[in-house]
XYZ file of C-alpha atoms in Angstrom:
685
model
C 0.000 0.000 0.000
C 1.274 3.462 -0.868
C 1.195 5.858 2.066
C 0.595 9.028 0.030
C -0.717 10.011 -3.374
C 1.790 11.225 -5.954
C 1.300 14.880 -5.067
C 1.407 14.057 -1.357
C 4.666 12.135 -1.769
C 6.278 15.076 -3.550
C 5.176 17.359 -0.713
C 6.641 14.885 1.774
C 9.944 14.885 -0.119
C 9.949 18.684 -0.256
C 9.118 19.011 3.457
C 11.899 16.594 4.423
C 14.476 18.397 2.307
C 13.309 21.812 3.516
C 13.398 20.967 7.230
C 16.692 19.101 6.892
C 18.389 22.017 5.142
C 16.873 24.526 7.597
C 18.268 22.606 10.568
C 21.580 22.036 8.782
C 22.321 25.743 8.600
C 20.558 26.800 11.774
C 22.822 24.593 13.854
C 25.905 26.391 12.545
C 25.459 29.717 14.375
C 23.907 27.973 17.393
C 26.870 25.685 18.006
C 29.481 28.271 17.007
C 28.103 30.815 19.447
C 28.232 28.243 22.244
C 31.912 27.457 21.769
C 33.174 30.974 20.944
C 33.830 31.840 24.619
C 35.919 28.712 25.053
C 38.385 29.490 22.261
C 39.011 33.211 22.538
C 36.021 34.530 20.612
C 37.997 35.246 17.426
C 36.871 35.008 13.804
C 39.250 32.062 13.410
C 36.832 29.965 15.467
C 34.159 30.509 12.823
C 36.616 29.727 10.011
C 37.457 26.431 11.728
C 33.757 25.689 12.170
C 33.257 26.262 8.435
C 35.998 23.721 7.730
C 34.077 21.196 9.834
C 30.764 22.018 8.177
C 32.138 21.758 4.640
C 34.075 18.561 5.387
C 31.143 16.762 7.016
C 28.953 17.962 4.148
C 31.373 16.155 1.844
C 31.067 12.976 3.904
C 27.269 13.263 3.803
C 27.239 13.675 0.040
C 29.704 10.795 -0.363
C 27.479 8.596 1.775
C 24.431 9.544 -0.314
C 26.296 8.779 -3.545
C 27.726 5.484 -2.288
C 24.495 4.190 -0.773
C 22.468 5.138 -3.861
C 24.845 3.424 -6.285
C 25.984 0.453 -4.184
C 23.077 -0.588 -1.958
C 19.714 -2.006 -2.838
C 16.839 0.326 -1.943
C 15.735 -1.690 1.093
C 19.287 -1.947 2.446
C 19.870 1.760 1.884
C 16.643 2.686 3.664
C 17.345 0.331 6.581
C 20.850 1.740 7.071
C 19.680 5.330 6.927
C 16.779 4.776 9.314
C 19.094 3.023 11.785
C 21.530 5.960 11.710
C 18.693 8.449 12.169
C 17.367 6.614 15.214
C 20.864 6.328 16.686
C 21.404 10.087 16.290
C 18.428 10.785 18.571
C 20.435 9.413 21.491
C 22.947 12.269 21.095
C 20.408 15.034 21.714
C 20.300 17.784 22.905
C 23.215 19.489 21.157
C 24.889 21.132 24.155
C 28.712 20.860 24.252
C 30.151 19.248 27.366
C 32.233 21.589 29.532
C 35.193 19.186 29.501
C 35.960 20.461 25.977
C 37.036 23.830 27.374
C 40.719 24.243 26.459
C 43.501 24.480 28.984
C 46.455 26.848 28.759
C 48.512 24.196 26.987
C 46.081 24.279 24.041
C 46.275 28.024 23.451
C 48.607 27.801 20.463
C 46.553 25.371 18.391
C 42.858 25.001 19.252
C 41.726 24.052 15.741
C 41.953 20.302 16.413
C 40.036 20.692 19.684
C 37.293 22.658 17.923
C 36.937 20.004 15.228
C 36.827 17.224 17.831
C 34.240 19.088 19.916
C 31.998 19.637 16.899
C 32.349 16.019 15.856
C 31.347 14.747 19.291
C 28.462 17.197 19.730
C 26.789 17.430 16.314
C 28.861 15.130 14.083
C 26.298 12.383 13.401
C 23.330 14.737 13.183
C 25.152 17.087 10.813
C 26.318 14.135 8.696
C 22.753 12.860 8.273
C 21.354 16.314 7.587
C 24.083 16.823 4.968
C 23.089 13.625 3.190
C 19.387 14.505 3.130
C 19.171 16.720 0.041
C 21.013 14.442 -2.446
C 19.561 11.298 -0.893
C 15.923 12.419 -0.978
C 16.418 13.809 -4.486
C 17.639 10.359 -5.530
C 14.563 8.828 -3.898
C 12.433 11.367 -5.739
C 13.991 10.317 -9.040
C 13.382 6.689 -8.127
C 9.730 7.496 -7.360
C 9.058 9.967 -10.229
C 11.425 9.116 -13.080
C 9.799 11.741 -15.269
C 10.528 14.569 -12.819
C 13.855 16.415 -12.755
C 14.840 16.831 -9.063
C 17.373 19.677 -9.417
C 14.841 22.289 -8.267
C 14.752 20.448 -4.944
C 18.392 21.527 -4.568
C 17.239 25.138 -4.937
C 14.576 24.466 -2.288
C 17.263 23.055 -0.015
C 19.373 26.183 -0.346
C 16.323 28.409 0.158
C 15.692 26.674 3.482
C 19.348 27.134 4.418
C 19.157 30.833 3.614
C 15.990 31.273 5.665
C 17.698 29.559 8.607
C 20.684 31.884 8.453
C 18.546 35.004 8.197
C 16.129 33.957 10.911
C 18.920 33.408 13.426
C 20.095 37.002 13.946
C 16.687 38.562 13.292
C 14.233 36.279 15.092
C 16.044 33.654 17.171
C 19.157 35.228 18.702
C 17.377 38.341 20.077
C 14.689 36.254 21.824
C 16.010 32.840 22.860
C 18.882 31.928 25.131
C 21.465 29.463 23.854
C 20.031 26.638 25.957
C 16.547 27.221 24.563
C 17.992 27.430 21.049
C 19.719 24.068 21.480
C 16.684 22.350 22.998
C 14.336 23.756 20.346
C 16.680 22.702 17.568
C 16.894 19.199 19.050
C 13.089 18.917 19.165
C 12.857 20.025 15.527
C 15.516 17.456 14.634
C 13.353 14.720 16.138
C 10.496 15.862 13.872
C 12.905 15.729 10.930
C 13.795 12.126 11.793
C 10.108 11.191 11.692
C 9.700 12.872 8.296
C 12.796 11.216 6.878
C 11.730 7.760 8.064
C 8.283 8.308 6.524
C 9.928 9.378 3.263
C 12.076 6.236 3.160
C 9.116 3.952 3.846
C 6.933 5.700 1.275
C 9.637 5.386 -1.382
C 10.117 1.678 -0.700
C 6.400 0.967 -0.911
C 6.189 2.317 -4.430
C 6.183 -0.399 -7.065
C 9.197 1.089 -8.962
C 11.382 0.673 -5.870
C 10.242 -2.934 -5.453
C 10.945 -3.600 -9.104
C 14.416 -2.085 -8.753
C 15.033 -4.304 -5.692
C 14.211 -7.420 -7.690
C 16.025 -6.357 -10.840
C 19.281 -8.199 -11.555
C 22.366 -5.970 -11.722
C 22.954 -6.705 -15.381
C 19.303 -5.961 -16.195
C 19.531 -2.292 -15.225
C 18.103 0.154 -17.741
C 20.652 1.911 -19.898
C 22.170 4.972 -18.219
C 22.923 8.314 -19.735
C 26.565 8.911 -20.576
C 28.705 8.902 -17.457
C 30.425 12.244 -16.711
C 34.018 12.375 -17.915
C 36.975 12.909 -15.590
C 37.475 16.343 -17.120
C 33.890 17.322 -16.338
C 34.189 16.090 -12.772
C 37.402 18.017 -12.223
C 35.777 21.184 -13.493
C 32.831 20.663 -11.146
C 35.320 20.369 -8.294
C 37.236 23.465 -9.438
C 34.146 25.669 -9.677
C 32.832 24.522 -6.297
C 36.252 24.946 -4.676
C 36.547 28.453 -6.091
C 33.212 29.572 -4.675
C 34.122 28.024 -1.301
C 37.504 29.787 -1.285
C 35.803 33.071 -2.152
C 33.303 32.583 0.682
C 35.961 31.999 3.346
C 38.465 34.539 2.033
C 35.863 37.305 1.857
C 34.419 36.329 5.253
C 37.883 36.484 6.834
C 38.549 39.815 5.163
C 35.317 41.372 6.422
C 35.515 39.939 9.958
C 39.170 40.593 10.804
C 38.211 43.870 12.446
C 34.475 43.384 13.029
C 32.982 41.470 15.978
C 33.123 37.757 15.257
C 29.575 36.671 16.055
C 27.071 34.870 13.829
C 25.186 37.967 12.627
C 28.144 39.178 10.583
C 29.177 35.735 9.391
C 25.670 35.285 8.017
C 26.004 37.919 5.289
C 28.636 36.236 3.044
C 27.180 32.771 3.643
C 23.689 34.000 2.789
C 24.905 35.481 -0.488
C 26.713 32.234 -1.266
C 23.523 30.233 -0.697
C 21.410 32.712 -2.642
C 23.503 32.087 -5.747
C 22.877 28.344 -5.410
C 19.135 29.011 -5.101
C 18.975 31.220 -8.179
C 21.220 29.106 -10.396
C 19.545 25.786 -9.600
C 15.973 27.077 -9.565
C 15.799 28.069 -13.235
C 18.272 28.981 -16.023
C 16.649 32.405 -16.394
C 18.342 33.713 -13.241
C 21.886 33.176 -14.488
C 22.233 35.789 -17.206
C 25.636 34.672 -18.349
C 26.768 37.794 -20.286
C 25.659 40.085 -17.446
C 27.440 38.176 -14.697
C 30.589 37.632 -16.735
C 30.807 41.393 -17.296
C 30.129 41.999 -13.578
C 32.895 39.545 -12.659
C 35.270 41.263 -15.103
C 34.649 44.604 -13.353
C 34.498 43.417 -9.747
C 37.536 41.136 -9.688
C 40.039 43.981 -10.323
C 38.046 46.305 -8.043
C 38.191 43.833 -5.149
C 41.915 43.436 -5.717
C 42.426 47.204 -5.841
C 40.684 47.932 -2.523
C 41.724 44.837 -0.599
C 43.556 46.924 2.019
C 40.739 49.419 2.580
C 39.534 49.766 6.194
C 36.493 51.801 5.142
C 33.596 49.548 6.121
C 31.145 51.418 3.908
C 33.393 50.826 0.890
C 34.727 47.346 1.657
C 31.493 45.684 2.819
C 29.306 46.606 -0.212
C 32.144 45.978 -2.668
C 33.000 42.539 -1.326
C 29.381 41.525 -0.789
C 28.536 42.462 -4.381
C 31.711 40.845 -5.655
C 31.095 37.610 -3.757
C 27.551 37.419 -5.119
C 28.579 38.034 -8.743
C 31.554 35.653 -8.665
C 29.568 32.868 -6.984
C 26.779 33.377 -9.538
C 29.324 32.667 -12.259
C 30.726 29.610 -10.427
C 27.322 28.120 -9.666
C 25.777 29.193 -12.962
C 28.515 27.384 -14.837
C 28.016 24.365 -12.575
C 24.335 24.257 -13.482
C 25.130 24.563 -17.199
C 27.397 21.504 -16.838
C 24.971 19.399 -14.755
C 24.531 15.743 -15.761
C 21.315 13.760 -16.079
C 19.373 13.024 -12.871
C 20.777 9.490 -12.638
C 24.185 11.021 -11.882
C 22.957 13.732 -9.527
C 24.504 12.192 -6.376
C 27.886 12.067 -8.116
C 27.417 15.673 -9.227
C 26.622 16.788 -5.684
C 29.528 14.763 -4.369
C 31.935 16.625 -6.651
C 30.433 19.924 -5.490
C 30.991 18.842 -1.892
C 34.578 17.790 -2.667
C 35.253 21.242 -4.061
C 33.576 22.948 -1.098
C 35.629 20.945 1.379
C 38.880 21.572 -0.499
C 38.204 25.305 -0.528
C 37.390 25.351 3.183
C 40.483 23.324 4.073
C 42.712 25.534 1.941
C 41.531 28.808 3.501
C 40.479 27.684 6.981
C 43.359 25.386 7.878
C 45.988 25.620 5.149
C 46.411 29.396 4.888
C 47.285 30.020 8.569
C 49.946 27.308 8.392
C 51.459 27.967 4.959
C 51.096 31.743 4.579
C 52.831 34.290 6.817
C 50.268 37.026 6.159
C 46.706 37.533 4.935
C 47.527 36.582 1.351
C 44.668 34.168 0.702
C 42.257 36.804 -0.597
C 44.709 38.002 -3.245
C 45.581 34.433 -4.233
C 41.889 33.525 -4.483
C 41.050 36.526 -6.652
C 43.875 35.757 -9.081
C 42.913 32.059 -9.185
C 39.285 33.033 -9.829
C 40.271 35.251 -12.744
C 42.379 32.440 -14.229
C 39.583 29.875 -13.802
C 37.037 32.114 -15.521
C 39.517 32.791 -18.328
C 39.985 29.046 -18.769
C 36.218 28.589 -18.938
C 36.009 31.097 -21.814
C 38.670 29.347 -23.909
C 37.522 28.664 -27.446
C 35.112 31.601 -27.361
C 35.300 34.663 -29.590
C 38.604 36.545 -29.662
C 37.213 39.579 -27.870
C 35.869 37.488 -24.973
C 39.180 35.659 -24.607
C 41.125 38.914 -24.799
C 38.862 40.495 -22.187
C 39.338 37.541 -19.842
C 43.122 37.793 -20.167
C 42.960 41.552 -19.497
C 40.961 40.883 -16.318
C 43.593 38.369 -15.224
C 46.361 40.900 -15.814
C 44.546 43.733 -14.002
C 43.606 41.550 -11.025
C 47.127 40.196 -10.691
C 48.669 43.667 -10.950
C 46.425 45.144 -8.259
C 46.978 42.157 -5.965
C 50.749 42.434 -6.269
C 50.575 46.172 -5.574
C 48.390 45.716 -2.480
C 50.571 42.904 -1.139
C 53.637 45.110 -1.495
C 51.850 47.843 0.448
C 50.828 45.301 3.059
C 54.430 44.160 3.491
C 56.064 47.577 3.145
C 58.582 48.385 5.904
C 57.488 45.416 7.992
C 60.150 44.108 10.358
C 58.324 41.022 11.590
C 55.325 39.144 10.214
C 54.105 35.964 11.921
C 50.815 34.104 11.727
C 48.923 31.417 13.588
C 45.325 30.459 14.412
C 44.625 33.843 16.004
C 45.819 35.968 13.111
C 48.816 37.885 11.769
C 51.097 39.966 13.984
C 53.340 42.540 12.288
C 55.733 45.235 13.450
C 56.751 48.309 11.507
C 59.241 51.124 12.127
C 58.490 54.772 11.364
C 61.682 56.825 10.893
C 60.216 60.279 11.552
C 61.808 61.688 14.718
C 61.346 60.453 17.282
C 61.508 56.979 15.722
C 58.509 54.769 16.491
C 57.799 51.035 16.243
C 54.181 49.857 15.988
C 52.543 46.462 16.402
C 49.652 45.460 14.145
C 47.257 42.598 14.752
C 45.240 42.235 11.578
C 44.953 45.733 10.150
C 44.752 47.646 13.447
C 47.540 49.220 15.499
C 47.860 47.381 18.811
C 50.350 49.575 20.547
C 53.844 50.804 19.905
C 56.983 52.291 21.389
C 59.508 55.037 20.718
C 62.907 53.678 19.823
C 64.967 56.594 21.152
C 66.206 55.890 24.685
C 64.926 59.228 25.984
C 61.299 58.431 25.111
C 60.947 54.654 25.019
C 59.410 54.490 28.536
C 56.569 56.793 27.475
C 53.164 55.073 27.099
C 51.709 55.661 23.638
C 48.697 54.976 21.406
C 45.689 53.872 23.489
C 47.611 53.973 26.776
C 48.857 57.579 26.937
C 48.842 59.575 30.157
C 45.598 61.298 29.156
C 43.796 58.002 28.607
C 41.725 56.334 31.325
C 44.724 54.136 32.110
C 47.007 57.097 32.615
C 44.467 58.936 34.773
C 43.757 55.913 36.979
C 47.451 55.234 37.556
C 47.871 58.888 38.544
C 44.995 58.552 41.021
C 45.860 55.233 42.678
C 47.643 55.290 46.060
C 51.437 55.287 45.995
C 51.687 51.872 47.662
C 52.760 48.854 45.543
C 50.094 47.837 43.047
C 49.028 44.534 41.624
C 47.665 44.908 38.103
C 46.054 42.318 35.832
C 45.852 42.956 32.089
C 43.831 40.808 29.674
C 45.619 41.380 26.368
C 49.348 42.027 26.111
C 49.825 43.854 22.810
C 53.235 45.540 22.770
C 53.253 45.615 26.581
C 52.802 49.409 26.725
C 50.968 49.336 30.065
C 54.203 48.171 31.676
C 55.379 51.775 31.229
C 53.297 52.565 34.332
C 54.908 49.806 36.407
C 57.235 50.708 39.299
C 59.542 48.794 41.598
C 57.585 46.431 43.887
C 54.578 46.467 41.530
C 53.281 43.230 39.988
C 51.919 43.359 36.434
C 50.308 40.104 35.285
C 49.447 39.871 31.577
C 46.974 37.323 30.174
C 47.590 36.671 26.476
C 45.862 34.049 24.342
C 48.246 34.333 21.376
C 51.779 33.073 22.104
C 53.210 34.839 19.078
C 52.026 38.196 20.496
C 53.976 37.424 23.671
C 57.067 36.503 21.651
C 56.904 39.691 19.564
C 56.318 41.856 22.650
C 59.459 40.436 24.245
C 61.719 40.620 21.189
C 60.529 43.746 19.364
C 59.669 46.012 22.297
C 61.407 46.778 25.589
C 58.505 47.749 27.862
C 58.605 44.391 29.639
C 62.403 44.361 29.912
C 62.856 47.982 30.976
C 60.555 47.950 33.986
C 61.732 47.299 37.548
C 58.371 45.721 38.405
C 57.642 42.021 38.530
C 56.227 40.975 35.126
C 54.217 37.774 34.689
C 52.752 36.448 31.426
C 49.997 33.828 31.499
C 49.328 32.194 28.133
C 45.721 31.292 27.402
C 42.325 32.952 27.201
C 42.208 35.642 29.876
C 38.776 34.821 31.216
C 39.384 31.077 31.351
C 42.716 31.681 33.079
C 41.057 33.906 35.698
C 38.383 31.271 36.290
C 41.070 28.674 37.014
C 43.133 30.875 39.351
C 42.694 31.636 43.011
C 41.786 35.295 43.778
C 44.634 37.654 42.787
C 43.425 40.781 44.659
C 44.121 43.226 41.844
C 44.157 46.983 42.377
C 43.409 47.346 38.693
C 42.193 44.886 36.062
C 42.414 45.975 32.407
C 40.246 44.266 29.776
C 41.902 45.040 26.452
C 41.925 41.769 24.519
C 40.205 43.064 21.430
C 41.648 42.218 18.003
C 41.186 45.349 15.939
C 37.504 46.227 16.188
C 36.633 42.621 16.982
C 35.290 42.162 20.515
C 35.339 38.711 22.146
C 31.834 38.888 23.550
C 32.576 36.364 26.291
C 34.673 39.057 28.007
C 31.656 41.320 28.628
C 29.044 38.985 30.074
C 27.697 38.476 33.586
C 29.863 35.376 34.063
C 32.979 37.250 32.938
C 32.196 40.130 35.295
C 31.815 37.695 38.174
C 35.314 36.390 37.452
C 36.726 39.925 37.351
C 35.087 40.915 40.639
C 36.402 37.770 42.339
C 39.955 38.842 41.521
C 39.501 42.524 42.421
C 40.195 44.262 45.719
C 37.099 45.894 47.285
C 38.367 49.339 46.248
C 39.887 48.154 42.979
C 38.927 49.210 39.462
C 38.314 47.586 36.088
C 39.032 49.414 32.823
C 37.268 48.203 29.666
C 38.694 49.247 26.313
C 35.643 50.673 24.511
C 37.346 52.216 21.467
C 35.543 50.845 18.437
C 34.423 52.099 15.043
C 31.255 50.029 14.811
C 30.142 48.872 18.256
C 29.250 50.775 21.427
C 29.722 48.528 24.458
C 28.859 51.295 26.958
C 25.314 50.021 27.682
C 26.661 46.502 28.141
C 29.298 47.562 30.664
C 26.895 49.918 32.463
C 24.430 47.074 33.051
C 27.205 44.756 34.293
C 28.532 47.424 36.652
C 25.086 48.165 38.048
C 24.283 44.504 38.636
C 27.429 44.066 40.739
C 27.023 47.348 42.601
C 29.711 49.326 40.756
C 29.738 52.734 39.075
C 30.779 52.992 35.404
C 32.251 56.186 33.931
C 33.408 56.855 30.373
C 36.713 58.609 29.654
C 37.210 59.822 26.086
C 40.730 60.929 25.163
C 40.699 63.137 22.069
C 43.504 65.496 23.106
C 46.384 66.700 20.968
C 49.505 64.690 20.201
C 51.976 66.552 22.407
C 53.186 65.055 25.660
C 54.417 66.880 28.738
C 57.987 66.901 27.428
C 56.863 68.760 24.313
C 57.587 65.767 22.072
C 55.006 65.198 19.354
C 54.259 61.509 19.273
C 51.679 58.878 18.423
C 48.498 58.826 20.468
C 45.107 57.487 19.529
C 41.609 58.684 20.224
C 40.301 56.364 22.914
C 37.079 55.547 24.715
C 37.647 53.623 27.933
C 35.248 52.760 30.753
C 36.285 52.747 34.411
C 34.229 50.484 36.678
C 34.747 50.792 40.440
C 33.190 51.267 43.879
C 36.097 53.493 44.908
C 34.587 56.976 45.291
C 38.006 58.439 46.100
C 39.351 57.224 42.768
C 36.389 58.635 40.864
C 36.703 61.899 42.760
C 40.407 62.328 42.027
C 41.024 65.322 39.760
C 42.594 63.408 36.821
C 39.494 61.206 36.554
C 36.754 63.572 37.745
C 37.746 66.299 35.278
C 36.992 64.191 32.199
C 34.780 61.274 33.278
C 31.122 60.978 32.351
C 28.886 58.686 34.400
C 27.109 56.138 32.202
C 23.336 56.163 32.516
C 21.071 53.117 32.126
C 19.508 52.306 28.754
C 15.817 51.496 29.339
C 15.007 47.886 28.565
C 18.617 46.861 27.936
C 19.214 43.316 29.215
C 22.313 42.187 31.048
C 24.444 40.117 28.689
C 25.256 36.565 29.713
C 27.096 33.653 28.142
C 23.647 32.367 27.236
C 22.330 35.617 25.769
C 23.877 38.574 23.955
C 22.992 40.366 20.749
C 25.229 42.553 18.604
C 22.286 44.320 16.948
C 21.580 46.143 20.200
C 24.998 47.818 20.328
C 25.791 48.618 16.704
C 26.647 52.276 16.193
C 24.268 54.158 13.909
């Protein structure tokens, strides 16, 4: 007996694919947001997650291809149902706390992240990944007259809706625990749908006939795809995957690394799949080839721009146009439906290769952020290769685009490397130092594209605090106002070590630094840590996790300045983080939060945290001139820093009182926790 009519079966197939794809992409920001606080909160965590997602997607597609070609329908259905039922035992998807890294893992957390994801969502993600090609194959088995490729567009539409719904409807309302539990409940519904789909397919007479058919009695197949065709499928898919990760890394180096901002490039990537596989009318080949010819050199030309309002629209538009070409050409080369699982497998191979190359390979092989330039040049070459044999003017235009893109990339890379003394890279990013010869000579440290402190090289000035730590900053004013007795200071974020300029004999300055290469550069390229008479201690590992492991340190001052460029590790400004800070603070001690940021205003967040713990929060903005008390013009930076304390004497001291502004509550603003925070609430307008 057939469970559903023909139309009902197609709706069942569509519902299964839609829900599977929705859950597949909804779980990505949910799980990534849960583990961000454990691994430093950097954009590299998301890049590593993408490697996992793309790789497991490959395994899911490979499983769908293998089981469709190698197993009889009943055996395939039995295996898949058994795996689905087994996956229910792994719910809900809440990572176990034992995965939190220790200090010894600070230099290479990528393997730990991959293992955590595999243990927490590995089987579920694998089965969700296999759903679209597998159910499309079942659809072809059930309706041999129907072409199932539009179901792939439906799958990507569901994925896009999941990504967009997360920052707009889910993240602002639900805590992480509720998100995980709700997702797990929806996954159980998906399992029921998928089992029903398998049973319905088997009960159709064509499936029974296929079960009983001898292997050598199979109907003739359409021509099998050639090796050349398969390699080109892989190349196009790998190129779009490389573009996705390279552009995402470029846009998030100096922007807070939370799911809302990761969603934009991934949504555009999925949208191109939806359009190209829904109907040929969406891929207007001449239009998108011309757009790619214009945007490739433009992206190469402005690859070093820090102007968000230039870079974000340019790279979003460029990613969309280039992925439209990649996926449009893939659709033009698609095989017959009998080979669709192989086709999707090759797409998954390319996606995984691209993710591995950018997410894991680039930080190991490349010393700087070169992957974007390399990807743009490779994209231009691939498109030129695709146009071979076309009219002379099209071929000539493609070669001109290659030349222009390569020229701009080389120019920008030379600018990027110009006058750099040191350039090192690891999981957490690229650290560079550069000397400026103008008197007095100055050496700066860069993490990503942002200055992270510096020092004068002339002996007469090298003990002067500079950039964000000058004497007119909140740091300088607090140090002027603290009692003269020996101080114990904790600093989350080492940078060049400029805060050690305030250290005196008998003081203890304890730096928490997650990136070991920052510590190495601070010791070898700068002398702040070596020049001071104070006791200097460096603790490697995430600052918050290190504080949670330590016994109370009784700090007079705790500085929270672990931000990479304009990227804010959100786990450093939650209720749980504040509780750790207060535990290590003296009753009359103070906390200073670095609030300087081009895009995000953390003042309401810090004000709520301070109020909840019974502290007062004041903002100190330093926009003074660049002349110090010795009359030497030197490098300072406009800063916004927030002092949090119960010490009324400190707040009443003239250096602080003369410039501080008490932060007032924002009506309706919720206290941020590890389980709930939302970037949309603090974006600057």
